[in-house]
Amino acid sequence: GSDSEGLDGEAGCGNEDGGELHVSALRKKGPATTSALFRDAALTRGGAVPGWNAYNDALDKNPLTAKACTSAVGFFLGDLLAQLFIVKSTLDIKRLVTLSVFGFIYHGPSGHYFYNWLDSKIEGTDGKSVATKVFIDQVFWCPIFMTVFFTYLGLANGDSFGAIGNKIKSDLFTAMQGSWKIWPVVHAVNFKFISTKHRLVFINGVQIVFNMFLSLLGSK
């Protein structure tokens, strides 16, 4: 997931009067200050999404906290939906809280630092740069993330390190296969069009669905 980072992004497409030239120039440089998929409030007819300006202010002033809260909400909604519509049993509050805390203390903060680092090392949104970032994310970052995820859940459940190790051996590759079916395409869009600071909110929007898969896998 998986999936989230701190500075800039691309502007939306426009006409030849300047929009198109602006975008192509930005694509050579990499992320700028806005994202093509997240419209500028000043340009959004009828006003921006409620709270969007406040959220952007939080991303600028307290990015780590804002992204931690973003991931907490993403994991909360992912597990809540999994329990309500897939498991369809009595709501497991402990599991819901455990996964939300994971989003807050690990997914958000680690995503903040990882994507900031990745964007600083590989700039630009050309095909090669995007493909390289997707490769690094899925081949190197994904197994680290999944290992931490299973370790955290095991410790939260009071499992022994032996049991946690067995869980990782049995489910890590399954989790990565699930990731590879979704995230390469998602991250291709992410690294091509989304600003660094908006990566985690975009990732969490998609990850609500993926978190349903993770929460079910983690609770087996």
Coordinates of N, CA and C in Angstrom, one line a residue:
G1 N 0.7 -0.8 0.0 CA 0.0 0.0 0.0 C 0.8 1.0 0.0
S2 N 1.1 -0.6 0.1 CA 0.9 0.2 0.0 C 1.3 1.1 0.2
D3 N -0.3 3.4 1.1 CA 0.2 3.9 0.2 C 0.6 5.1 1.0
S4 N -0.5 9.3 1.9 CA 0.1 9.6 1.8 C 0.9 10.4 1.7
E5 N 5.5 14.1 -1.2 CA 4.6 14.3 -0.1 C 5.0 15.6 0.5
G6 N 5.5 16.5 0.4 CA 5.5 17.6 1.2 C 5.6 18.9 0.6
L7 N 5.8 19.1 -0.7 CA 6.2 20.4 -1.2 C 5.3 20.9 -2.3
D8 N 5.4 20.3 -3.5 CA 4.8 20.9 -4.7 C 4.0 19.9 -5.6
G9 N 3.5 20.4 -6.8 CA 2.7 19.5 -7.7 C 2.4 20.2 -9.0
E10 N 1.7 19.5 -9.9 CA 1.5 20.1 -11.2 C 0.2 20.9 -11.3
A11 N 0.2 21.9 -12.2 CA -1.1 22.6 -12.4 C -1.9 21.9 -13.4
G12 N -3.2 22.2 -13.4 CA -4.1 21.6 -14.4 C -3.9 22.1 -15.8
C13 N -4.4 21.3 -16.8 CA -4.2 21.6 -18.2 C -5.0 22.8 -18.5
G14 N -4.5 23.6 -19.5 CA -5.2 24.7 -20.0 C -5.2 24.9 -21.5
N15 N -5.4 26.1 -22.0 CA -5.4 26.3 -23.4 C -4.0 26.8 -23.8
E16 N -3.8 27.0 -25.1 CA -2.5 27.4 -25.6 C -2.1 28.8 -25.1
D17 N -3.1 29.6 -24.6 CA -2.7 30.9 -24.1 C -1.7 30.9 -23.0
G18 N -1.5 29.8 -22.4 CA -0.6 29.8 -21.3 C -0.7 28.5 -20.5
G19 N -1.9 28.0 -20.4 CA -2.1 26.8 -19.6 C -1.3 25.6 -20.1
E20 N -1.3 25.4 -21.4 CA -0.6 24.3 -22.0 C 0.9 24.4 -21.8
L21 N 1.3 25.7 -22.1 CA 2.8 25.9 -22.0 C 3.2 25.8 -20.5
H22 N 2.3 26.2 -19.6 CA 2.6 26.2 -18.2 C 2.8 24.7 -17.7
V23 N 1.9 23.9 -18.2 CA 1.9 22.5 -17.8 C 3.2 21.8 -18.3
S24 N 3.5 22.0 -19.6 CA 4.6 21.3 -20.2 C 5.9 21.8 -19.5
A25 N 6.0 23.1 -19.1 CA 7.1 23.5 -18.4 C 7.2 22.9 -17.0
L26 N 6.1 22.7 -16.4 CA 6.1 22.1 -15.0 C 6.5 20.6 -15.2
R27 N 6.1 20.0 -16.2 CA 6.4 18.6 -16.3 C 7.9 18.3 -16.5
K28 N 8.6 19.3 -17.0 CA 10.0 19.2 -17.1 C 10.7 19.3 -15.7
K29 N 10.1 20.2 -14.9 CA 10.7 20.5 -13.6 C 10.2 19.5 -12.5
G30 N 9.0 18.9 -12.7 CA 8.5 18.0 -11.6 C 7.4 18.7 -10.9
P31 N 7.0 18.2 -9.7 CA 5.8 18.8 -9.0 C 6.0 20.3 -8.7
A32 N 4.8 21.0 -8.8 CA 4.8 22.4 -8.5 C 3.9 22.6 -7.3
T33 N 3.1 23.6 -7.3 CA 2.3 23.9 -6.1 C 0.9 23.4 -6.1
T34 N 0.3 23.0 -7.2 CA -1.0 22.5 -7.2 C -1.0 21.2 -8.0
S35 N -2.1 20.4 -7.9 CA -2.2 19.2 -8.6 C -3.3 19.2 -9.7
A36 N -3.1 18.5 -10.8 CA -4.0 18.5 -11.9 C -5.4 18.0 -11.4
L37 N -5.3 17.0 -10.5 CA -6.5 16.3 -10.1 C -7.2 17.0 -8.8
F38 N -6.5 18.0 -8.3 CA -7.0 18.7 -7.2 C -7.1 20.2 -7.6
R39 N -8.2 20.7 -8.0 CA -8.3 22.0 -8.6 C -8.1 23.1 -7.6
D40 N -7.5 24.2 -8.0 CA -7.3 25.4 -7.2 C -8.7 25.9 -6.8
A41 N -8.8 26.2 -5.5 CA -10.1 26.7 -5.0 C -10.5 28.0 -5.7
A42 N -9.6 28.8 -6.1 CA -9.9 30.1 -6.8 C -10.5 29.9 -8.2
L43 N -10.2 28.7 -8.7 CA -10.7 28.4 -10.1 C -11.9 27.4 -10.1
T44 N -12.2 26.9 -8.9 CA -13.3 25.9 -8.8 C -14.7 26.7 -8.8
R45 N -15.5 26.4 -9.8 CA -16.8 27.1 -9.8 C -17.6 26.7 -8.6
G46 N -18.2 27.7 -8.0 CA -19.0 27.5 -6.8 C -18.3 27.3 -5.6
G47 N -16.9 27.5 -5.6 CA -16.1 27.3 -4.4 C -15.5 26.0 -4.3
A48 N -14.5 25.9 -3.4 CA -13.8 24.6 -3.3 C -14.5 23.6 -2.4
V49 N -14.0 22.4 -2.4 CA -14.6 21.4 -1.5 C -14.5 21.9 -0.1
P50 N -15.6 21.8 0.7 CA -15.6 22.3 2.1 C -14.4 21.8 2.9
G51 N -13.6 22.7 3.5 CA -12.5 22.4 4.3 C -11.2 22.2 3.5
W52 N -11.3 22.3 2.2 CA -10.1 22.0 1.3 C -9.0 23.1 1.6
N53 N -9.4 24.3 1.7 CA -8.4 25.4 2.0 C -7.7 25.2 3.4
A54 N -8.6 24.8 4.4 CA -8.0 24.6 5.7 C -7.1 23.4 5.7
Y55 N -7.4 22.3 4.9 CA -6.6 21.1 4.8 C -5.3 21.5 4.2
N56 N -5.3 22.3 3.1 CA -4.0 22.7 2.5 C -3.2 23.5 3.4
D57 N -3.8 24.4 4.2 CA -3.1 25.2 5.2 C -2.4 24.3 6.2
A58 N -3.1 23.2 6.6 CA -2.5 22.3 7.6 C -1.4 21.5 6.9
L59 N -1.5 21.2 5.7 CA -0.4 20.5 5.0 C 0.9 21.4 4.9
D60 N 0.6 22.7 4.7 CA 1.8 23.6 4.7 C 2.4 23.9 6.0
K61 N 1.5 24.0 7.1 CA 2.0 24.4 8.4 C 2.4 23.2 9.3
N62 N 1.7 22.2 9.2 CA 1.9 21.0 10.0 C 1.8 19.7 9.2
P63 N 2.6 19.5 8.2 CA 2.5 18.4 7.2 C 2.5 17.1 7.8
L64 N 3.3 16.8 8.8 CA 3.4 15.5 9.4 C 2.1 15.1 10.1
T65 N 1.6 16.1 10.9 CA 0.3 15.8 11.7 C -0.9 15.7 10.7
A66 N -0.9 16.6 9.7 CA -2.0 16.5 8.7 C -2.0 15.2 8.0
K67 N -0.9 14.7 7.6 CA -0.8 13.4 6.9 C -1.1 12.2 7.8
A68 N -0.6 12.3 9.0 CA -0.9 11.3 10.0 C -2.4 11.2 10.2
C69 N -3.1 12.3 10.3 CA -4.6 12.3 10.5 C -5.3 11.8 9.2
T70 N -4.7 12.2 8.0 CA -5.3 11.7 6.8 C -5.3 10.2 6.7
S71 N -4.2 9.6 7.1 CA -4.0 8.2 7.0 C -4.9 7.5 8.1
A72 N -5.0 8.1 9.3 CA -5.9 7.6 10.3 C -7.3 7.5 9.8
V73 N -7.8 8.5 9.1 CA -9.1 8.5 8.6 C -9.2 7.4 7.5
G74 N -8.2 7.3 6.6 CA -8.2 6.3 5.5 C -8.3 4.9 6.1
F75 N -7.5 4.6 7.1 CA -7.6 3.3 7.7 C -8.9 3.0 8.4
F76 N -9.4 4.1 9.1 CA -10.6 3.9 9.8 C -11.8 3.6 8.9
L77 N -11.9 4.4 7.8 CA -13.0 4.1 6.8 C -12.8 2.8 6.1
G78 N -11.5 2.4 5.8 CA -11.3 1.1 5.1 C -11.8 0.0 5.9
D79 N -11.4 0.0 7.2 CA -11.8 -1.1 8.1 C -13.3 -1.1 8.4
L80 N -13.8 0.1 8.6 CA -15.2 0.2 8.9 C -16.1 -0.3 7.8
L81 N -15.7 0.0 6.6 CA -16.5 -0.5 5.4 C -16.3 -2.0 5.3
A82 N -15.0 -2.5 5.5 CA -14.8 -3.9 5.5 C -15.7 -4.7 6.5
Q83 N -15.8 -4.2 7.7 CA -16.6 -4.8 8.7 C -18.1 -4.7 8.4
L84 N -18.5 -3.6 7.9 CA -19.9 -3.4 7.7 C -20.5 -4.2 6.4
F85 N -19.6 -4.2 5.4 CA -20.2 -4.7 4.1 C -19.5 -6.1 3.6
I86 N -18.4 -6.5 4.3 CA -17.8 -7.7 3.8 C -17.9 -8.8 5.0
V87 N -17.4 -8.4 6.2 CA -17.5 -9.3 7.3 C -18.9 -9.5 7.8
K88 N -19.6 -8.3 7.8 CA -21.0 -8.3 8.2 C -21.3 -9.0 9.6
S89 N -20.5 -8.6 10.6 CA -20.7 -9.1 11.9 C -20.7 -8.0 12.9
T90 N -20.7 -8.3 14.2 CA -20.7 -7.2 15.2 C -19.5 -6.4 15.0
L91 N -19.6 -5.1 15.1 CA -18.5 -4.2 14.9 C -17.4 -4.4 15.9
D92 N -16.2 -4.7 15.4 CA -15.0 -4.9 16.3 C -14.3 -3.6 16.5
I93 N -14.6 -2.9 17.6 CA -14.1 -1.6 17.9 C -12.6 -1.7 18.1
K94 N -12.1 -2.7 18.8 CA -10.7 -2.8 19.0 C -9.9 -2.9 17.7
R95 N -10.4 -3.7 16.7 CA -9.7 -3.8 15.4 C -9.8 -2.4 14.7
L96 N -10.9 -1.7 14.8 CA -11.1 -0.4 14.1 C -10.1 0.6 14.7
V97 N -10.0 0.6 16.0 CA -9.0 1.5 16.6 C -7.6 1.2 16.3
T98 N -7.3 -0.1 16.4 CA -5.9 -0.6 16.1 C -5.5 -0.2 14.7
L99 N -6.3 -0.3 13.7 CA -5.9 0.0 12.3 C -5.9 1.5 12.2
S100 N -6.8 2.3 12.8 CA -6.7 3.7 12.7 C -5.4 4.3 13.3
V101 N -5.0 3.7 14.5 CA -3.8 4.1 15.1 C -2.6 3.8 14.2
F102 N -2.6 2.7 13.5 CA -1.5 2.3 12.6 C -1.4 3.4 11.5
G103 N -2.6 3.8 11.0 CA -2.6 4.9 10.0 C -1.9 6.1 10.5
F104 N -2.3 6.5 11.8 CA -1.8 7.7 12.4 C -0.3 7.7 12.7
I105 N 0.1 6.6 13.3 CA 1.5 6.5 13.8 C 2.5 6.0 12.8
Y106 N 2.1 5.3 11.8 CA 3.1 4.8 10.8 C 2.8 5.2 9.4
H107 N 1.6 4.9 8.9 CA 1.4 5.1 7.4 C 1.5 6.5 7.0
G108 N 0.9 7.5 7.8 CA 1.0 8.9 7.5 C 2.4 9.4 7.6
P109 N 3.1 9.3 8.8 CA 4.4 9.8 8.9 C 5.4 9.1 8.0
S110 N 5.4 7.8 7.8 CA 6.4 7.1 7.0 C 6.1 7.6 5.5
G111 N 4.9 7.7 5.1 CA 4.6 8.2 3.8 C 5.1 9.6 3.5
H112 N 4.9 10.4 4.5 CA 5.4 11.8 4.4 C 6.9 11.8 4.1
Y113 N 7.7 11.1 4.9 CA 9.2 11.1 4.7 C 9.6 10.3 3.5
F114 N 8.9 9.2 3.2 CA 9.3 8.4 2.0 C 9.1 9.1 0.7
Y115 N 7.9 9.7 0.5 CA 7.6 10.4 -0.7 C 8.3 11.7 -0.9
N116 N 8.6 12.4 0.2 CA 9.5 13.6 0.2 C 10.8 13.2 -0.3
W117 N 11.4 12.1 0.2 CA 12.7 11.6 -0.2 C 12.7 11.2 -1.6
L118 N 11.7 10.4 -2.0 CA 11.6 9.9 -3.4 C 11.5 11.0 -4.4
D119 N 10.7 12.0 -4.1 CA 10.5 13.1 -5.0 C 11.8 14.0 -5.1
S120 N 12.6 14.0 -4.0 CA 13.8 14.8 -4.0 C 14.9 14.1 -4.8
K121 N 14.9 12.8 -4.8 CA 15.9 12.0 -5.5 C 15.6 11.8 -7.0
I122 N 14.3 11.7 -7.3 CA 13.9 11.5 -8.7 C 12.9 12.6 -9.1
E123 N 13.4 13.7 -9.7 CA 12.5 14.8 -10.0 C 11.9 14.6 -11.4
G124 N 10.8 15.3 -11.7 CA 10.2 15.3 -13.0 C 9.1 14.3 -13.1
T125 N 8.3 14.4 -14.1 CA 7.1 13.6 -14.3 C 7.1 12.9 -15.7
D126 N 8.3 12.8 -16.3 CA 8.4 12.1 -17.6 C 8.2 10.6 -17.3
G127 N 8.1 9.8 -18.4 CA 7.7 8.4 -18.2 C 8.8 7.6 -17.5
K128 N 10.1 7.9 -17.7 CA 11.1 7.2 -17.0 C 11.1 7.5 -15.5
S129 N 11.0 8.7 -15.2 CA 10.9 9.1 -13.8 C 9.7 8.5 -13.0
V130 N 8.6 8.5 -13.7 CA 7.4 7.9 -13.1 C 7.6 6.4 -12.9
A131 N 8.0 5.7 -13.9 CA 8.2 4.3 -13.9 C 9.3 3.9 -12.8
T132 N 10.3 4.7 -12.7 CA 11.3 4.4 -11.7 C 10.7 4.5 -10.3
K133 N 9.9 5.6 -10.0 CA 9.3 5.8 -8.7 C 8.3 4.6 -8.4
V134 N 7.6 4.2 -9.4 CA 6.6 3.1 -9.2 C 7.4 1.8 -8.8
F135 N 8.5 1.6 -9.5 CA 9.3 0.4 -9.3 C 9.8 0.4 -7.9
I136 N 10.4 1.5 -7.4 CA 11.0 1.6 -6.1 C 9.9 1.5 -5.0
D137 N 8.7 2.1 -5.3 CA 7.6 2.0 -4.3 C 7.1 0.6 -4.2
Q138 N 7.0 -0.1 -5.3 CA 6.4 -1.5 -5.2 C 7.4 -2.6 -4.9
V139 N 8.6 -2.4 -5.3 CA 9.6 -3.5 -5.1 C 10.3 -3.4 -3.7
F140 N 10.6 -2.1 -3.3 CA 11.3 -1.9 -2.1 C 10.4 -1.4 -0.9
W141 N 9.6 -0.4 -1.2 CA 8.8 0.2 -0.1 C 7.7 -0.8 0.3
C142 N 7.0 -1.4 -0.6 CA 5.9 -2.2 -0.3 C 6.2 -3.4 0.7
P143 N 7.2 -4.2 0.5 CA 7.5 -5.2 1.4 C 7.9 -4.7 2.8
I144 N 8.5 -3.6 2.9 CA 8.9 -3.0 4.2 C 7.6 -2.6 4.9
F145 N 6.7 -1.9 4.1 CA 5.4 -1.4 4.7 C 4.6 -2.6 5.2
M146 N 4.5 -3.7 4.4 CA 3.7 -4.8 4.7 C 4.3 -5.5 6.0
T147 N 5.6 -5.6 6.0 CA 6.2 -6.3 7.2 C 5.9 -5.5 8.5
V148 N 6.0 -4.2 8.4 CA 5.7 -3.4 9.6 C 4.2 -3.5 9.9
F149 N 3.4 -3.6 8.9 CA 1.9 -3.7 9.2 C 1.6 -5.0 9.9
F150 N 2.1 -6.1 9.5 CA 1.9 -7.4 10.1 C 2.5 -7.5 11.5
T151 N 3.7 -6.9 11.6 CA 4.3 -6.9 12.9 C 3.5 -6.1 13.9
Y152 N 3.1 -4.9 13.5 CA 2.3 -4.0 14.4 C 1.0 -4.8 14.8
L153 N 0.3 -5.4 13.9 CA -1.0 -6.1 14.2 C -0.7 -7.2 15.2
G154 N 0.4 -8.0 15.0 CA 0.8 -9.1 15.8 C 1.0 -8.6 17.2
L155 N 1.8 -7.5 17.4 CA 2.1 -7.0 18.7 C 0.8 -6.4 19.4
A156 N 0.0 -5.8 18.6 CA -1.3 -5.3 19.2 C -2.2 -6.4 19.7
N157 N -2.1 -7.6 19.0 CA -2.9 -8.7 19.4 C -2.2 -9.6 20.5
G158 N -1.0 -9.2 20.9 CA -0.2 -10.0 21.9 C 0.4 -11.2 21.4
D159 N 0.6 -11.3 20.1 CA 1.2 -12.5 19.5 C 2.7 -12.6 19.8
S160 N 3.3 -13.8 19.8 CA 4.7 -14.0 20.0 C 5.4 -13.6 18.7
F161 N 6.7 -13.3 18.8 CA 7.5 -13.0 17.6 C 7.6 -14.1 16.6
G162 N 7.5 -15.3 17.2 CA 7.5 -16.5 16.3 C 6.2 -16.5 15.5
A163 N 5.1 -16.2 16.1 CA 3.8 -16.2 15.4 C 3.7 -15.1 14.4
I164 N 4.3 -14.0 14.8 CA 4.4 -12.8 13.8 C 5.2 -13.2 12.6
G165 N 6.4 -13.8 12.9 CA 7.2 -14.3 11.8 C 6.5 -15.2 10.8
N166 N 5.8 -16.1 11.4 CA 5.0 -17.1 10.6 C 3.9 -16.4 9.7
K167 N 3.3 -15.4 10.4 CA 2.3 -14.6 9.7 C 2.9 -13.9 8.5
I168 N 4.0 -13.3 8.7 CA 4.7 -12.6 7.6 C 5.1 -13.5 6.5
K169 N 5.6 -14.7 6.9 CA 6.0 -15.7 5.8 C 4.8 -16.2 5.0
S170 N 3.7 -16.3 5.7 CA 2.5 -16.9 5.0 C 1.8 -15.8 4.2
D171 N 1.8 -14.6 4.7 CA 0.9 -13.6 4.1 C 1.6 -12.4 3.3
L172 N 2.9 -12.3 3.5 CA 3.5 -11.1 2.9 C 3.4 -11.1 1.4
F173 N 3.7 -12.3 0.8 CA 3.6 -12.3 -0.7 C 2.2 -12.1 -1.2
T174 N 1.2 -12.7 -0.5 CA -0.2 -12.5 -0.9 C -0.5 -11.0 -0.8
A175 N -0.1 -10.3 0.2 CA -0.3 -8.9 0.3 C 0.3 -8.1 -0.8
M176 N 1.6 -8.5 -1.1 CA 2.3 -7.8 -2.2 C 1.6 -8.1 -3.5
Q177 N 1.1 -9.3 -3.8 CA 0.4 -9.6 -5.0 C -0.8 -8.7 -5.1
G178 N -1.5 -8.5 -4.0 CA -2.7 -7.7 -4.0 C -2.3 -6.2 -4.3
S179 N -1.2 -5.8 -3.8 CA -0.7 -4.5 -4.0 C -0.4 -4.3 -5.5
W180 N 0.3 -5.3 -6.1 CA 0.7 -5.1 -7.5 C -0.5 -5.1 -8.5
K181 N -1.6 -5.6 -8.0 CA -2.8 -5.5 -8.9 C -3.4 -4.1 -9.0
I182 N -3.1 -3.3 -8.0 CA -3.8 -2.0 -7.9 C -2.8 -0.8 -8.0
W183 N -1.7 -0.9 -7.2 CA -0.9 0.3 -6.9 C 0.0 0.7 -8.1
P184 N 0.5 -0.1 -8.9 CA 1.3 0.4 -10.0 C 0.6 1.4 -10.9
V185 N -0.7 1.1 -11.2 CA -1.5 2.1 -12.0 C -1.8 3.3 -11.2
V186 N -2.2 3.1 -9.9 CA -2.5 4.3 -9.0 C -1.3 5.2 -8.9
H187 N -0.1 4.6 -8.7 CA 1.0 5.4 -8.5 C 1.6 6.0 -9.8
A188 N 1.2 5.4 -10.9 CA 1.6 6.1 -12.2 C 0.8 7.4 -12.3
V189 N -0.4 7.4 -11.9 CA -1.2 8.6 -11.8 C -0.7 9.6 -10.8
N190 N -0.4 9.0 -9.6 CA 0.1 9.7 -8.4 C 1.4 10.5 -8.8
F191 N 2.4 9.8 -9.3 CA 3.7 10.4 -9.6 C 3.6 11.3 -10.8
K192 N 2.7 11.1 -11.7 CA 2.6 11.9 -12.9 C 1.8 13.2 -12.7
F193 N 0.7 13.2 -11.9 CA -0.2 14.3 -11.8 C -0.3 15.0 -10.4
I194 N 0.0 14.2 -9.3 CA -0.3 14.7 -8.0 C 0.9 15.4 -7.4
S195 N 0.7 16.5 -6.7 CA 1.8 17.2 -6.0 C 2.3 16.4 -4.8
T196 N 3.5 16.6 -4.5 CA 4.2 15.9 -3.4 C 3.3 16.0 -2.1
K197 N 2.9 17.2 -1.8 CA 2.1 17.4 -0.5 C 0.7 16.7 -0.5
H198 N 0.2 16.5 -1.7 CA -1.1 15.9 -1.8 C -1.1 14.4 -2.1
R199 N 0.1 13.8 -2.1 CA 0.2 12.4 -2.4 C -0.6 11.5 -1.4
L200 N -0.5 11.8 -0.1 CA -1.1 10.9 0.8 C -2.6 11.0 0.8
V201 N -3.2 12.2 0.6 CA -4.6 12.3 0.5 C -5.2 11.5 -0.7
F202 N -4.4 11.6 -1.8 CA -4.8 10.8 -3.0 C -4.7 9.3 -2.7
I203 N -3.5 8.9 -2.2 CA -3.3 7.5 -1.8 C -4.4 7.0 -0.9
N204 N -4.7 7.8 0.1 CA -5.7 7.3 1.1 C -7.1 7.2 0.5
G205 N -7.4 8.1 -0.5 CA -8.7 8.0 -1.2 C -8.8 6.6 -1.9
V206 N -7.8 6.2 -2.6 CA -7.8 4.9 -3.2 C -7.6 3.8 -2.2
Q207 N -6.8 4.1 -1.1 CA -6.5 3.0 -0.2 C -7.6 2.6 0.7
I208 N -8.7 3.4 0.8 CA -9.8 3.0 1.6 C -10.3 1.6 1.1
V209 N -10.3 1.5 -0.3 CA -10.7 0.2 -0.8 C -9.6 -0.9 -0.5
F210 N -8.3 -0.5 -0.7 CA -7.2 -1.5 -0.5 C -7.1 -1.8 1.0
N211 N -7.4 -0.9 1.9 CA -7.4 -1.1 3.3 C -8.5 -2.2 3.7
M212 N -9.6 -2.2 3.0 CA -10.5 -3.3 3.2 C -9.9 -4.6 3.0
F213 N -9.1 -4.8 2.0 CA -8.4 -6.0 1.7 C -7.3 -6.3 2.8
L214 N -6.6 -5.2 3.2 CA -5.6 -5.4 4.2 C -6.2 -5.7 5.6
S215 N -7.3 -5.1 5.9 CA -7.9 -5.4 7.2 C -8.4 -6.8 7.3
L216 N -8.9 -7.3 6.2 CA -9.4 -8.7 6.2 C -8.2 -9.7 6.2
L217 N -7.1 -9.3 5.5 CA -5.9 -10.2 5.5 C -5.3 -10.2 6.9
G218 N -5.2 -9.0 7.5 CA -4.6 -8.9 8.8 C -5.4 -9.5 9.9
S219 N -6.7 -9.7 9.7 CA -7.5 -10.2 10.8 C -7.7 -11.7 10.7
K220 N -7.1 -12.4 9.7 CA -7.3 -13.8 9.4 C -6.8 -14.6 10.6

